[in-house]
mmCIF file with all atom_site columns, C-alpha atoms in Angstrom:
data_model
loop_
_atom_site.group_PDB
_atom_site.id
_atom_site.type_symbol
_atom_site.label_atom_id
_atom_site.label_alt_id
_atom_site.label_comp_id
_atom_site.label_asym_id
_atom_site.label_entity_id
_atom_site.label_seq_id
_atom_site.pdbx_PDB_ins_code
_atom_site.Cartn_x
_atom_site.Cartn_y
_atom_site.Cartn_z
_atom_site.occupancy
_atom_site.B_iso_or_equiv
_atom_site.pdbx_formal_charge
_atom_site.auth_seq_id
_atom_site.auth_comp_id
_atom_site.auth_asym_id
_atom_site.auth_atom_id
_atom_site.pdbx_PDB_model_num
ATOM 1   C CA . UNK G 1 1   ? 19.278 17.136  22.068 1.00 80.00 ? 1   UNK G CA 1
ATOM 2   C CA . UNK G 1 2   ? 17.953 20.634  21.650 1.00 85.00 ? 2   UNK G CA 1
ATOM 3   C CA . UNK G 1 3   ? 16.630 22.202  18.442 1.00 87.00 ? 3   UNK G CA 1
ATOM 4   C CA . UNK G 1 4   ? 18.156 19.575  16.204 1.00 88.00 ? 4   UNK G CA 1
ATOM 5   C CA . UNK G 1 5   ? 17.412 16.458  14.224 1.00 90.00 ? 5   UNK G CA 1
ATOM 6   C CA . UNK G 1 6   ? 18.868 13.035  14.699 1.00 89.00 ? 6   UNK G CA 1
ATOM 7   C CA . UNK G 1 7   ? 18.636 9.510   13.404 1.00 94.00 ? 7   UNK G CA 1
ATOM 8   C CA . UNK G 1 8   ? 19.788 6.745   15.741 1.00 93.00 ? 8   UNK G CA 1
ATOM 9   C CA . UNK G 1 9   ? 19.839 3.060   14.919 1.00 96.00 ? 9   UNK G CA 1
ATOM 10  C CA . UNK G 1 10  ? 21.093 -0.086  16.605 1.00 97.00 ? 10  UNK G CA 1
ATOM 11  C CA . UNK G 1 11  ? 22.024 1.498   19.934 1.00 96.00 ? 11  UNK G CA 1
ATOM 12  C CA . UNK G 1 12  ? 21.450 0.779   23.614 1.00 96.00 ? 12  UNK G CA 1
ATOM 13  C CA . UNK G 1 13  ? 21.020 3.502   26.237 1.00 96.00 ? 13  UNK G CA 1
ATOM 14  C CA . UNK G 1 14  ? 21.183 2.032   29.746 1.00 96.00 ? 14  UNK G CA 1
ATOM 15  C CA . UNK G 1 15  ? 21.787 2.828   33.404 1.00 95.00 ? 15  UNK G CA 1
ATOM 16  C CA . UNK G 1 16  ? 21.733 6.629   33.274 1.00 94.00 ? 16  UNK G CA 1
ATOM 17  C CA . UNK G 1 17  ? 20.273 9.086   35.774 1.00 94.00 ? 17  UNK G CA 1
ATOM 18  C CA . UNK G 1 18  ? 19.077 12.614  35.077 1.00 92.00 ? 18  UNK G CA 1
ATOM 19  C CA . UNK G 1 19  ? 16.406 15.002  36.364 1.00 92.00 ? 19  UNK G CA 1
ATOM 20  C CA . UNK G 1 20  ? 14.482 14.894  33.047 1.00 89.00 ? 20  UNK G CA 1
ATOM 21  C CA . UNK G 1 21  ? 14.734 12.103  30.490 1.00 89.00 ? 21  UNK G CA 1
ATOM 22  C CA . UNK G 1 22  ? 17.037 9.603   32.152 1.00 92.00 ? 22  UNK G CA 1
ATOM 23  C CA . UNK G 1 23  ? 17.783 7.739   28.912 1.00 93.00 ? 23  UNK G CA 1
ATOM 24  C CA . UNK G 1 24  ? 17.138 10.244  26.130 1.00 92.00 ? 24  UNK G CA 1
ATOM 25  C CA . UNK G 1 25  ? 15.834 13.814  26.082 1.00 90.00 ? 25  UNK G CA 1
ATOM 26  C CA . UNK G 1 26  ? 14.714 15.696  22.975 1.00 89.00 ? 26  UNK G CA 1
ATOM 27  C CA . UNK G 1 27  ? 13.649 19.353  23.141 1.00 89.00 ? 27  UNK G CA 1
ATOM 28  C CA . UNK G 1 28  ? 12.093 20.857  20.013 1.00 89.00 ? 28  UNK G CA 1
ATOM 29  C CA . UNK G 1 29  ? 13.869 18.270  17.898 1.00 90.00 ? 29  UNK G CA 1
ATOM 30  C CA . UNK G 1 30  ? 12.928 15.885  15.104 1.00 91.00 ? 30  UNK G CA 1
ATOM 31  C CA . UNK G 1 31  ? 14.322 12.426  15.534 1.00 92.00 ? 31  UNK G CA 1
ATOM 32  C CA . UNK G 1 32  ? 14.093 8.866   14.264 1.00 94.00 ? 32  UNK G CA 1
ATOM 33  C CA . UNK G 1 33  ? 14.946 5.896   16.491 1.00 95.00 ? 33  UNK G CA 1
ATOM 34  C CA . UNK G 1 34  ? 15.159 2.409   14.956 1.00 97.00 ? 34  UNK G CA 1
ATOM 35  C CA . UNK G 1 35  ? 16.223 -0.801  16.714 1.00 98.00 ? 35  UNK G CA 1
ATOM 36  C CA . UNK G 1 36  ? 17.006 1.044   19.949 1.00 97.00 ? 36  UNK G CA 1
ATOM 37  C CA . UNK G 1 37  ? 16.871 -0.281  23.527 1.00 97.00 ? 37  UNK G CA 1
ATOM 38  C CA . UNK G 1 38  ? 16.415 2.217   26.373 1.00 97.00 ? 38  UNK G CA 1
ATOM 39  C CA . UNK G 1 39  ? 16.447 0.377   29.705 1.00 97.00 ? 39  UNK G CA 1
ATOM 40  C CA . UNK G 1 40  ? 17.420 0.783   33.348 1.00 96.00 ? 40  UNK G CA 1
ATOM 41  C CA . UNK G 1 41  ? 17.417 4.594   33.332 1.00 96.00 ? 41  UNK G CA 1
ATOM 42  C CA . UNK G 1 42  ? 16.137 6.866   36.109 1.00 96.00 ? 42  UNK G CA 1
ATOM 43  C CA . UNK G 1 43  ? 14.818 10.437  36.136 1.00 95.00 ? 43  UNK G CA 1
ATOM 44  C CA . UNK G 1 44  ? 12.464 12.709  38.025 1.00 92.00 ? 44  UNK G CA 1
ATOM 45  C CA . UNK G 1 45  ? 10.266 12.684  34.896 1.00 90.00 ? 45  UNK G CA 1
ATOM 46  C CA . UNK G 1 46  ? 10.545 10.550  31.767 1.00 89.00 ? 46  UNK G CA 1
ATOM 47  C CA . UNK G 1 47  ? 12.797 7.758   33.009 1.00 93.00 ? 47  UNK G CA 1
ATOM 48  C CA . UNK G 1 48  ? 13.396 6.277   29.564 1.00 93.00 ? 48  UNK G CA 1
ATOM 49  C CA . UNK G 1 49  ? 12.533 9.042   27.109 1.00 92.00 ? 49  UNK G CA 1
ATOM 50  C CA . UNK G 1 50  ? 11.358 12.628  27.420 1.00 90.00 ? 50  UNK G CA 1
ATOM 51  C CA . UNK G 1 51  ? 10.256 14.398  24.258 1.00 90.00 ? 51  UNK G CA 1
ATOM 52  C CA . UNK G 1 52  ? 8.604  17.625  23.232 1.00 89.00 ? 52  UNK G CA 1
ATOM 53  C CA . UNK G 1 53  ? 9.594  17.154  19.603 1.00 88.00 ? 53  UNK G CA 1
ATOM 54  C CA . UNK G 1 54  ? 8.573  15.045  16.647 1.00 90.00 ? 54  UNK G CA 1
ATOM 55  C CA . UNK G 1 55  ? 9.545  11.419  17.050 1.00 89.00 ? 55  UNK G CA 1
ATOM 56  C CA . UNK G 1 56  ? 9.423  8.312   14.922 1.00 94.00 ? 56  UNK G CA 1
ATOM 57  C CA . UNK G 1 57  ? 10.258 5.189   16.902 1.00 95.00 ? 57  UNK G CA 1
ATOM 58  C CA . UNK G 1 58  ? 10.263 1.731   15.285 1.00 98.00 ? 58  UNK G CA 1
ATOM 59  C CA . UNK G 1 59  ? 11.403 -1.745  16.357 1.00 98.00 ? 59  UNK G CA 1
ATOM 60  C CA . UNK G 1 60  ? 12.581 -0.435  19.724 1.00 98.00 ? 60  UNK G CA 1
ATOM 61  C CA . UNK G 1 61  ? 12.378 -1.442  23.384 1.00 98.00 ? 61  UNK G CA 1
ATOM 62  C CA . UNK G 1 62  ? 11.678 1.075   26.169 1.00 96.00 ? 62  UNK G CA 1
ATOM 63  C CA . UNK G 1 63  ? 11.686 -1.048  29.343 1.00 97.00 ? 63  UNK G CA 1
ATOM 64  C CA . UNK G 1 64  ? 12.534 -0.982  33.062 1.00 96.00 ? 64  UNK G CA 1
ATOM 65  C CA . UNK G 1 65  ? 12.973 2.782   33.392 1.00 96.00 ? 65  UNK G CA 1
ATOM 66  C CA . UNK G 1 66  ? 11.952 4.763   36.491 1.00 95.00 ? 66  UNK G CA 1
ATOM 67  C CA . UNK G 1 67  ? 9.484  6.399   36.950 1.00 93.00 ? 67  UNK G CA 1
ATOM 68  C CA . UNK G 1 68  ? 7.894  5.839   33.508 1.00 88.00 ? 68  UNK G CA 1
ATOM 69  C CA . UNK G 1 69  ? 8.924  4.717   30.051 1.00 90.00 ? 69  UNK G CA 1
ATOM 70  C CA . UNK G 1 70  ? 8.015  7.783   27.995 1.00 90.00 ? 70  UNK G CA 1
ATOM 71  C CA . UNK G 1 71  ? 6.816  11.324  28.551 1.00 88.00 ? 71  UNK G CA 1
ATOM 72  C CA . UNK G 1 72  ? 5.722  12.740  25.198 1.00 87.00 ? 72  UNK G CA 1
ATOM 73  C CA . UNK G 1 73  ? 4.715  16.372  25.002 1.00 87.00 ? 73  UNK G CA 1
ATOM 74  C CA . UNK G 1 74  ? 5.318  16.439  21.264 1.00 85.00 ? 74  UNK G CA 1
ATOM 75  C CA . UNK G 1 75  ? 4.156  14.372  18.330 1.00 89.00 ? 75  UNK G CA 1
ATOM 76  C CA . UNK G 1 76  ? 5.350  10.790  18.413 1.00 88.00 ? 76  UNK G CA 1
ATOM 77  C CA . UNK G 1 77  ? 4.663  7.922   16.055 1.00 94.00 ? 77  UNK G CA 1
ATOM 78  C CA . UNK G 1 78  ? 5.683  4.690   17.732 1.00 95.00 ? 78  UNK G CA 1
ATOM 79  C CA . UNK G 1 79  ? 5.213  1.374   15.931 1.00 98.00 ? 79  UNK G CA 1
ATOM 80  C CA . UNK G 1 80  ? 6.385  -2.226  16.295 1.00 98.00 ? 80  UNK G CA 1
ATOM 81  C CA . UNK G 1 81  ? 7.971  -1.493  19.651 1.00 98.00 ? 81  UNK G CA 1
ATOM 82  C CA . UNK G 1 82  ? 7.882  -2.958  23.157 1.00 98.00 ? 82  UNK G CA 1
ATOM 83  C CA . UNK G 1 83  ? 6.894  -0.142  25.520 1.00 96.00 ? 83  UNK G CA 1
ATOM 84  C CA . UNK G 1 84  ? 6.497  -0.894  29.227 1.00 96.00 ? 84  UNK G CA 1
ATOM 85  C CA . UNK G 1 85  ? 3.112  0.438   30.298 1.00 95.00 ? 85  UNK G CA 1
ATOM 86  C CA . UNK G 1 86  ? 1.858  0.237   26.708 1.00 95.00 ? 86  UNK G CA 1
ATOM 87  C CA . UNK G 1 87  ? 1.675  2.681   23.836 1.00 94.00 ? 87  UNK G CA 1
ATOM 88  C CA . UNK G 1 88  ? -0.920 3.002   21.105 1.00 95.00 ? 88  UNK G CA 1
ATOM 89  C CA . UNK G 1 89  ? 0.422  2.207   17.649 1.00 96.00 ? 89  UNK G CA 1
ATOM 90  C CA . UNK G 1 90  ? 0.590  -0.516  15.042 1.00 98.00 ? 90  UNK G CA 1
ATOM 91  C CA . UNK G 1 91  ? 2.417  -3.638  16.199 1.00 98.00 ? 91  UNK G CA 1
ATOM 92  C CA . UNK G 1 92  ? 3.277  -2.305  19.680 1.00 98.00 ? 92  UNK G CA 1
ATOM 93  C CA . UNK G 1 93  ? 3.447  -4.692  22.624 1.00 98.00 ? 93  UNK G CA 1
ATOM 94  C CA . UNK G 1 94  ? 3.789  -4.383  26.402 1.00 97.00 ? 94  UNK G CA 1
ATOM 95  C CA . UNK G 1 95  ? 5.625  -7.537  27.485 1.00 97.00 ? 95  UNK G CA 1
ATOM 96  C CA . UNK G 1 96  ? 8.843  -8.310  29.344 1.00 96.00 ? 96  UNK G CA 1
ATOM 97  C CA . UNK G 1 97  ? 11.426 -8.424  26.510 1.00 97.00 ? 97  UNK G CA 1
ATOM 98  C CA . UNK G 1 98  ? 13.334 -11.210 28.290 1.00 97.00 ? 98  UNK G CA 1
ATOM 99  C CA . UNK G 1 99  ? 16.824 -9.789  27.993 1.00 97.00 ? 99  UNK G CA 1
ATOM 100 C CA . UNK G 1 100 ? 19.448 -12.497 28.499 1.00 97.00 ? 100 UNK G CA 1
ATOM 101 C CA . UNK G 1 101 ? 21.324 -10.817 31.370 1.00 95.00 ? 101 UNK G CA 1
ATOM 102 C CA . UNK G 1 102 ? 20.682 -7.076  31.775 1.00 94.00 ? 102 UNK G CA 1
ATOM 103 C CA . UNK G 1 103 ? 22.492 -7.043  35.155 1.00 92.00 ? 103 UNK G CA 1
ATOM 104 C CA . UNK G 1 104 ? 25.673 -7.737  33.151 1.00 94.00 ? 104 UNK G CA 1
ATOM 105 C CA . UNK G 1 105 ? 24.682 -5.333  30.333 1.00 93.00 ? 105 UNK G CA 1
ATOM 106 C CA . UNK G 1 106 ? 23.637 -8.198  28.045 1.00 96.00 ? 106 UNK G CA 1
ATOM 107 C CA . UNK G 1 107 ? 20.537 -6.925  26.241 1.00 97.00 ? 107 UNK G CA 1
ATOM 108 C CA . UNK G 1 108 ? 20.409 -9.731  23.696 1.00 97.00 ? 108 UNK G CA 1
ATOM 109 C CA . UNK G 1 109 ? 17.076 -11.533 23.529 1.00 98.00 ? 109 UNK G CA 1
ATOM 110 C CA . UNK G 1 110 ? 16.140 -14.937 24.937 1.00 97.00 ? 110 UNK G CA 1
ATOM 111 C CA . UNK G 1 111 ? 14.851 -17.374 22.332 1.00 96.00 ? 111 UNK G CA 1
ATOM 112 C CA . UNK G 1 112 ? 11.343 -17.083 23.835 1.00 97.00 ? 112 UNK G CA 1
ATOM 113 C CA . UNK G 1 113 ? 11.326 -13.269 23.934 1.00 97.00 ? 113 UNK G CA 1
ATOM 114 C CA . UNK G 1 114 ? 8.105  -11.669 22.667 1.00 97.00 ? 114 UNK G CA 1
ATOM 115 C CA . UNK G 1 115 ? 10.388 -9.307  20.703 1.00 98.00 ? 115 UNK G CA 1
ATOM 116 C CA . UNK G 1 116 ? 11.721 -12.069 18.428 1.00 97.00 ? 116 UNK G CA 1
ATOM 117 C CA . UNK G 1 117 ? 10.264 -11.729 14.941 1.00 97.00 ? 117 UNK G CA 1
ATOM 118 C CA . UNK G 1 118 ? 7.444  -9.379  15.966 1.00 97.00 ? 118 UNK G CA 1
ATOM 119 C CA . UNK G 1 119 ? 8.908  -6.117  14.659 1.00 97.00 ? 119 UNK G CA 1
ATOM 120 C CA . UNK G 1 120 ? 8.191  -4.441  11.356 1.00 97.00 ? 120 UNK G CA 1
ATOM 121 C CA . UNK G 1 121 ? 8.650  -6.883  8.453  1.00 97.00 ? 121 UNK G CA 1
ATOM 122 C CA . UNK G 1 122 ? 9.121  -9.710  11.016 1.00 97.00 ? 122 UNK G CA 1
ATOM 123 C CA . UNK G 1 123 ? 12.374 -8.194  12.311 1.00 97.00 ? 123 UNK G CA 1
ATOM 124 C CA . UNK G 1 124 ? 13.379 -8.505  15.939 1.00 97.00 ? 124 UNK G CA 1
ATOM 125 C CA . UNK G 1 125 ? 12.459 -5.596  18.185 1.00 98.00 ? 125 UNK G CA 1
ATOM 126 C CA . UNK G 1 126 ? 15.570 -3.965  19.672 1.00 97.00 ? 126 UNK G CA 1
ATOM 127 C CA . UNK G 1 127 ? 19.158 -3.800  18.376 1.00 96.00 ? 127 UNK G CA 1
ATOM 128 C CA . UNK G 1 128 ? 20.241 -7.369  19.163 1.00 94.00 ? 128 UNK G CA 1
ATOM 129 C CA . UNK G 1 129 ? 19.553 -10.897 17.983 1.00 92.00 ? 129 UNK G CA 1
ATOM 130 C CA . UNK G 1 130 ? 19.141 -13.978 20.148 1.00 95.00 ? 130 UNK G CA 1
ATOM 131 C CA . UNK G 1 131 ? 21.770 -14.399 22.820 1.00 93.00 ? 131 UNK G CA 1
ATOM 132 C CA . UNK G 1 132 ? 20.518 -17.215 25.038 1.00 95.00 ? 132 UNK G CA 1
ATOM 133 C CA . UNK G 1 133 ? 18.030 -20.045 25.337 1.00 94.00 ? 133 UNK G CA 1
ATOM 134 C CA . UNK G 1 134 ? 14.568 -19.736 26.816 1.00 95.00 ? 134 UNK G CA 1
ATOM 135 C CA . UNK G 1 135 ? 14.277 -18.036 30.187 1.00 92.00 ? 135 UNK G CA 1
ATOM 136 C CA . UNK G 1 136 ? 11.401 -17.709 32.612 1.00 82.00 ? 136 UNK G CA 1
ATOM 137 C CA . UNK G 1 137 ? 9.709  -14.328 32.930 1.00 68.00 ? 137 UNK G CA 1
ATOM 138 C CA . UNK G 1 138 ? 9.873  -12.740 36.386 1.00 59.00 ? 138 UNK G CA 1
#
C-alpha cells in the first residue's frame, strides 16, 4: 500500500515472497491491523512486515518470516501481539504461537498456545480460535 490508509482485521497473510516486505508493505500509509497473522513470508528486507508509515497493530502474530519479522521506519504502536524477535509494547510476547498445522495452512491455535487469552481484554492473539489439542513446541 502506498500513500493510503487501511484497516485490516481477522486476516492471514502467509507464504509470500517479495524483495521488500514479504507479507505486507506500507509506504507513507496509515494503517490499523487487528487479529492478523503474518507468517511464512520471505523478503530481502522485512520478511513479515515493512513499514515507513504510521501503524497500529493489536492482537496479531508476526512469526516465522525470513529474514526478520518487522522493519519499521515509521511510527508503529504494537500491543498485545506475538512478535518473533520481540517488540516493545504493552502485552507483547515473543513465544512460538503453536499453530496447529501451518504446513497445511492451518493457523488455528493449539490449546496450550501462549496466544490463547493473552491479547487485549483477554482475547486470543491472531485471527483464529483453538483448533487442536496441546502440542509440543519445537
